[in-house]
Coordinates of C-alpha atoms and ligand atoms in Angstrom, one line a residue:
M1149 CA -7.2 -17.0 -7.2
G1150 CA -4.4 -17.9 -5.5
G1151 CA -4.8 -18.7 -1.5
K1152 CA -1.1 -19.7 -1.0
R1153 CA 0.4 -19.2 2.3
D1154 CA 4.2 -18.4 1.9
H1155 CA 6.8 -19.2 4.7
T1156 CA 10.2 -19.0 4.9
N1157 CA 12.1 -19.2 7.7
D1158 CA 15.4 -16.8 8.1
H1159 CA 14.6 -13.0 9.2
Q1160 CA 16.9 -10.2 6.5
G1161 CA 18.0 -7.8 9.0
T1162 CA 16.6 -4.5 9.5
N1163 CA 16.0 -2.8 6.1
T1164 CA 14.8 1.1 6.9
V1165 CA 12.5 2.8 3.7
T1166 CA 14.5 5.9 3.0
E1167 CA 13.7 8.6 1.3
D1168 CA 16.7 7.3 -1.6
A1169 CA 15.1 4.0 -2.1
I1170 CA 11.3 5.6 -2.8
A1171 CA 12.8 7.8 -4.6
D1172 CA 13.7 5.0 -7.2
Q1173 CA 10.5 4.1 -7.5
T1174 CA 10.1 6.9 -9.5
D1175 CA 7.6 6.0 -12.3
T1176 CA 9.1 4.8 -15.9
A1177 CA 5.8 2.7 -16.8
A1178 CA 3.2 5.3 -16.8
P1179 CA 2.6 9.5 -16.5
T1180 CA 3.2 9.7 -12.6
P1181 CA 1.7 12.6 -10.7
T1182 CA 5.1 15.0 -9.1
G1183 CA 5.0 18.1 -7.3
T1184 CA 3.1 19.7 -5.0
S1185 CA -0.7 18.3 -3.0
A1186 CA -2.5 20.9 -5.4
D1187 CA -1.3 18.4 -8.3
V1188 CA -3.9 15.8 -6.6
A1189 CA -6.7 18.2 -7.9
E1190 CA -5.9 19.1 -11.0
T1191 CA -4.9 15.8 -12.3
S1192 CA -7.9 14.0 -10.5
S1193 CA -10.0 16.9 -11.5
D1194 CA -12.0 15.2 -14.1
A1195 CA -12.0 11.8 -12.2
D1196 CA -14.5 9.1 -13.9
A1197 CA -14.7 5.5 -12.3
D1198 CA -16.2 4.2 -15.6
A1199 CA -12.4 4.8 -17.0
L1200 CA -11.2 1.8 -14.3
H1201 CA -13.7 -0.6 -16.6
G1202 CA -11.3 -3.2 -17.4
G1203 CA -8.4 -2.8 -14.8
R1204 CA -6.9 -4.8 -12.7
L1205 CA -5.3 -4.3 -9.6
L1206 CA -3.5 -5.6 -6.6
V1207 CA -4.2 -4.6 -3.3
L1208 CA -1.3 -5.1 -1.1
T1209 CA -2.6 -5.2 2.9
G1210 CA -1.2 -6.0 6.0
P1211 CA -0.2 -4.4 9.8
A1212 CA 1.8 -1.8 10.6
G1213 CA 5.1 -2.3 10.9
V1214 CA 4.9 -6.2 8.7
G1215 CA 7.5 -4.3 6.2
K1216 CA 5.0 -3.6 3.7
G1217 CA 6.8 -0.3 2.1
T1218 CA 10.2 -2.6 2.1
V1219 CA 8.8 -5.3 0.2
E1220 CA 8.0 -2.3 -1.7
V1221 CA 10.8 -1.3 -2.8
A1222 CA 12.6 -4.2 -2.6
L1223 CA 9.8 -4.7 -6.2
R1224 CA 10.5 -1.8 -7.5
K1225 CA 14.5 -2.6 -8.1
K1226 CA 14.1 -5.6 -9.9
H1227 CA 10.5 -5.0 -11.4
P1228 CA 10.0 -1.2 -12.1
E1229 CA 7.1 -1.5 -14.2
V1230 CA 5.4 -2.3 -11.5
W1231 CA 3.5 1.4 -10.2
V1232 CA 2.8 1.8 -6.5
S1233 CA -0.2 4.4 -6.6
V1234 CA 0.3 7.1 -4.6
S1235 CA -1.8 7.7 -1.1
A1236 CA -3.1 10.8 -0.1
T1237 CA -3.3 11.1 3.6
T1238 CA -3.7 13.8 6.5
R1239 CA -0.5 12.2 8.5
D1240 CA 2.2 13.6 8.9
P1241 CA 5.5 12.9 7.2
R1242 CA 8.2 11.0 8.8
P1243 CA 12.0 12.1 8.2
G1244 CA 12.4 11.6 5.0
E1245 CA 9.2 11.2 3.8
V1246 CA 8.3 13.0 0.5
N1247 CA 5.3 14.9 -1.0
G1248 CA 4.0 13.1 -4.3
V1249 CA 6.7 10.3 -3.6
N1250 CA 5.3 8.7 -0.3
Y1251 CA 2.1 10.2 -0.4
W1252 CA 0.1 13.2 -1.2
F1253 CA 0.6 15.1 2.5
M1254 CA -2.6 17.3 2.8
S1255 CA -4.5 19.2 5.4
E1256 CA -7.8 17.8 6.7
D1257 CA -10.0 20.4 5.4
E1258 CA -8.2 19.6 2.0
F1259 CA -8.7 16.3 2.1
A1260 CA -11.9 16.1 3.0
A1261 CA -12.5 19.2 -0.4
K1262 CA -11.1 16.0 -2.5
E1263 CA -13.2 13.5 -1.3
Q1264 CA -16.2 15.9 -1.4
A1265 CA -15.0 16.6 -5.8
G1266 CA -15.0 12.2 -5.6
E1267 CA -11.6 12.1 -6.4
F1268 CA -10.8 9.0 -4.6
L1269 CA -11.7 5.5 -5.4
E1270 CA -11.7 4.9 -1.6
T1271 CA -10.9 6.4 1.7
A1272 CA -10.3 5.5 5.3
L1273 CA -9.7 6.9 8.8
V1274 CA -6.7 4.8 10.0
H1275 CA -5.8 3.8 13.2
G1276 CA -8.1 6.3 14.9
M1277 CA -5.7 8.7 13.9
A1278 CA -5.4 10.2 9.5
H1279 CA -7.5 9.8 7.1
Y1280 CA -5.9 8.1 4.0
G1281 CA -7.2 7.9 0.3
T1282 CA -6.7 6.3 -3.3
P1283 CA -6.4 9.5 -5.9
L1284 CA -8.3 7.9 -8.7
K1285 CA -7.1 10.0 -12.1
P1286 CA -3.7 8.4 -12.0
L1287 CA -4.8 5.4 -10.7
E1288 CA -7.3 5.3 -14.0
E1289 CA -3.8 6.4 -16.4
H1290 CA -2.0 3.7 -15.0
L1291 CA -4.9 1.0 -15.5
A1292 CA -5.9 2.1 -19.1
V1293 CA -2.4 1.5 -20.1
G1294 CA -1.8 -2.2 -18.3
T1295 CA 0.6 -1.1 -15.3
P1296 CA 1.3 -3.8 -12.8
T1297 CA -0.7 -1.5 -10.3
I1298 CA -0.5 -1.5 -6.5
L1299 CA -2.4 0.2 -3.7
E1300 CA -0.8 -0.5 -0.7
I1301 CA -4.4 0.6 1.9
D1302 CA -5.4 -0.9 4.9
L1303 CA -8.1 -3.4 5.4
Q1304 CA -11.5 -0.7 5.5
G1305 CA -10.3 0.0 2.1
A1306 CA -9.4 -3.3 0.8
R1307 CA -12.8 -4.6 1.4
R1308 CA -13.7 -1.2 0.0
V1309 CA -12.4 -1.8 -3.1
K1310 CA -13.2 -5.6 -3.5
E1311 CA -16.9 -4.6 -2.4
K1312 CA -16.8 -1.8 -5.4
A1313 CA -15.1 -4.3 -7.9
A1314 CA -17.2 -5.2 -9.7
E1315 CA -20.0 -2.4 -9.5
L1316 CA -16.7 -0.5 -11.6
G1317 CA -16.0 -3.7 -13.9
L1318 CA -12.3 -4.0 -11.8
E1319 CA -10.5 -6.9 -11.2
V1320 CA -9.5 -6.7 -8.1
M1321 CA -6.1 -9.9 -6.8
T1322 CA -6.2 -9.4 -3.1
V1323 CA -2.2 -9.8 -0.9
F1324 CA -1.8 -10.1 2.5
I1325 CA 1.5 -9.4 3.8
A1326 CA 2.0 -11.5 7.3
P1327 CA 4.8 -11.2 10.2
P1328 CA 5.9 -15.0 10.9
S1329 CA 4.7 -13.8 14.8
F1330 CA 2.7 -11.2 16.0
D1331 CA 6.7 -10.8 18.7
E1332 CA 8.6 -10.1 15.5
L1333 CA 5.9 -7.6 14.0
V1334 CA 6.0 -5.3 17.7
R1335 CA 10.2 -5.8 17.0
R1336 CA 10.0 -4.0 13.6
L1337 CA 7.8 -1.9 14.5
T1338 CA 9.3 -0.6 17.6
G1339 CA 13.1 -1.0 15.3
R1340 CA 11.4 1.9 13.1
G1341 CA 11.1 4.2 16.1
T1342 CA 8.7 6.4 14.1
E1343 CA 6.1 6.3 16.2
T1344 CA 4.9 7.4 19.7
E1345 CA 4.6 4.9 22.0
E1346 CA 0.6 5.2 22.3
Q1347 CA 0.5 5.9 17.9
R1348 CA 2.2 2.3 18.7
R1349 CA 0.0 1.0 20.7
R1350 CA -2.6 2.2 18.8
R1351 CA -1.6 0.2 14.8
L1352 CA -0.5 -2.8 17.5
E1353 CA -4.8 -2.1 17.8
T1354 CA -4.7 -2.5 14.4
A1355 CA -2.9 -5.2 14.1
K1356 CA -4.6 -7.4 15.6
I1357 CA -8.2 -6.9 13.7
E1358 CA -6.2 -6.8 10.5
L1359 CA -4.8 -10.3 11.6
A1360 CA -7.5 -11.3 12.2
A1361 CA -8.9 -11.0 8.3
E1362 CA -6.0 -12.6 6.8
S1363 CA -8.3 -15.3 5.6
E1364 CA -10.0 -12.8 3.3
F1365 CA -7.5 -12.0 0.6
D1366 CA -6.3 -14.4 -2.0
V1367 CA -3.2 -14.8 -1.2
T1368 CA -1.0 -14.5 1.8
I1369 CA 2.5 -13.8 2.0
V1370 CA 4.7 -14.1 5.1
N1371 CA 7.8 -11.6 5.6
E1372 CA 10.2 -13.3 6.9
K1373 CA 12.9 -12.2 4.1
V1374 CA 12.6 -9.5 2.4
E1375 CA 14.1 -10.2 -0.9
Q1376 CA 12.3 -13.4 -0.9
A1377 CA 9.2 -11.2 0.0
A1378 CA 9.3 -9.4 -3.1
D1379 CA 10.5 -12.3 -5.7
D1380 CA 7.4 -14.0 -4.0
L1381 CA 5.0 -11.0 -4.9
W1382 CA 6.4 -10.4 -8.5
N1383 CA 5.0 -13.9 -9.0
V1384 CA 1.2 -13.1 -8.1
I1385 CA 1.8 -9.7 -9.8
A1386 CA 3.2 -12.2 -12.8
K1387 CA 0.5 -14.7 -12.6
E1388 CA -2.0 -12.1 -12.5
Y1389 CA -0.8 -10.0 -15.2
G1390 CA -0.2 -13.1 -17.5
I1391 CA 3.8 -12.1 -17.9
D1392 CA 6.6 -14.5 -18.0
A1393 CA 7.6 -14.5 -14.3
Ligands
LIG363 N1 12.1 -9.5 6.7 C1 12.1 -8.1 7.5 N2 12.8 -9.0 8.4 C2 13.4 -7.5 9.1 N3 13.0 -6.6 9.2 C3 12.2 -5.8 7.9 C4 11.1 -6.9 7.2 N4 11.0 -6.3 6.7 C5 10.8 -4.9 6.7 N5 11.6 -4.6 8.0 C6 11.4 -3.7 8.8 O1 10.4 -3.7 9.8 C7 10.3 -2.2 10.0 C8 9.0 -1.8 9.5 O2 8.7 -2.1 7.9 P1 7.9 -1.2 7.0 O3 8.0 0.4 7.3 O4 8.0 -1.6 5.8 O5 6.5 -1.2 7.2 P2 4.9 -1.4 6.5 O6 3.9 -2.8 6.8 O7 5.3 -0.1 5.4 O8 4.4 -0.6 8.2 P3 3.6 0.9 8.1 O9 2.0 -0.6 7.4 O10 2.9 1.1 9.2 O11 3.7 1.9 6.7 C9 11.0 -1.7 9.1 O12 12.6 -1.2 10.1 C10 12.1 -2.3 8.5 O13 13.2 -1.9 7.7
LIG364 N1 -7.7 3.4 3.1 C1 -6.4 2.9 3.1 N2 -5.3 3.2 3.4 C2 -3.7 3.6 3.3 C3 -3.7 4.5 2.1 N3 -2.6 5.0 2.0 C4 -2.4 4.0 2.9 N4 -2.6 3.2 3.8 C5 -2.7 2.3 5.0 O1 -2.4 2.9 5.7 C6 -1.7 3.0 6.8 C7 -1.3 3.9 7.9 O2 0.1 3.9 6.7 P1 1.6 4.7 7.0 O3 2.5 5.7 5.9 O4 0.9 6.2 8.0 O5 2.0 3.2 7.8 C8 -1.2 1.4 6.5 O6 -1.8 0.3 6.3 C9 -1.3 1.3 5.3 O7 -1.5 0.5 4.4 C10 -4.9 4.4 1.4 O8 -5.2 4.9 0.2 N5 -6.1 4.0 1.8

């Protein structure tokens, strides 16, 4: 697998991930859960890890505010056949975020019950603040039909998926999205304006740990310019899935 690190030089203007932009991600390639968080339970109750055998996916990781969500939206605009897994989370929705589109938002109790029931591929406590998890059932459904699939998860989740890949018979390509500089990362996170000062501080602490782990990933894409980063990501996907780019 890769090892490429892509650099571009000019910045793109800020580009907030809006509800409308994310709504564009409506899946066309395979079934996607919709509705309330209760639907996750319905679709995930028979989760069977064997169903992932032979599946192929991309794990996308990068520090808070680097632009992962923004790049995914740009990618999905050009390549709607790519599916980005919708995670469960116990954090509160940001303004404009929609349940079942951005995340499956749920209480800590609901999350713990699903975790206990084995409904997640992986889970993590992120930034020491909220739990996040990748629902298994929709992932199985997409991998079964060969949909190009992205899990946007944190470093702990990426490590967990890599550890489990062999046992599950999964082909996993890991991609790290890096900022052009730490200062620019701080600017983007601050500019997004969705966190309190304390939340931002915690995210930047996590960011330092994640940036130090970049070499664990198969490929690094530096997000200087959103469209270029989305094209770079598509090239990785196309290569991984044997698609003519
Ligand atoms: N290439 C870029 N140049 C300038 N601004 C960018 C670029 N990419 C993203 N941004 C801006 O940076 C901010 C953070 O982007 P985004 O929310 O996509 O980050 P993220 O990595 O998904 O963050 P988190 O992990 O905290 O959810 C947004 O305001 C977005 O518009
Ligand atoms: N381990 C997992 N990490 C996840 C999952 N879904 C999202 N994430 C990561 O959490 C942070 C914070 O996300 P935010 O939306 O609150 O800014 C970010 O790094 C995501 O990539 C998951 O299912 N598992």
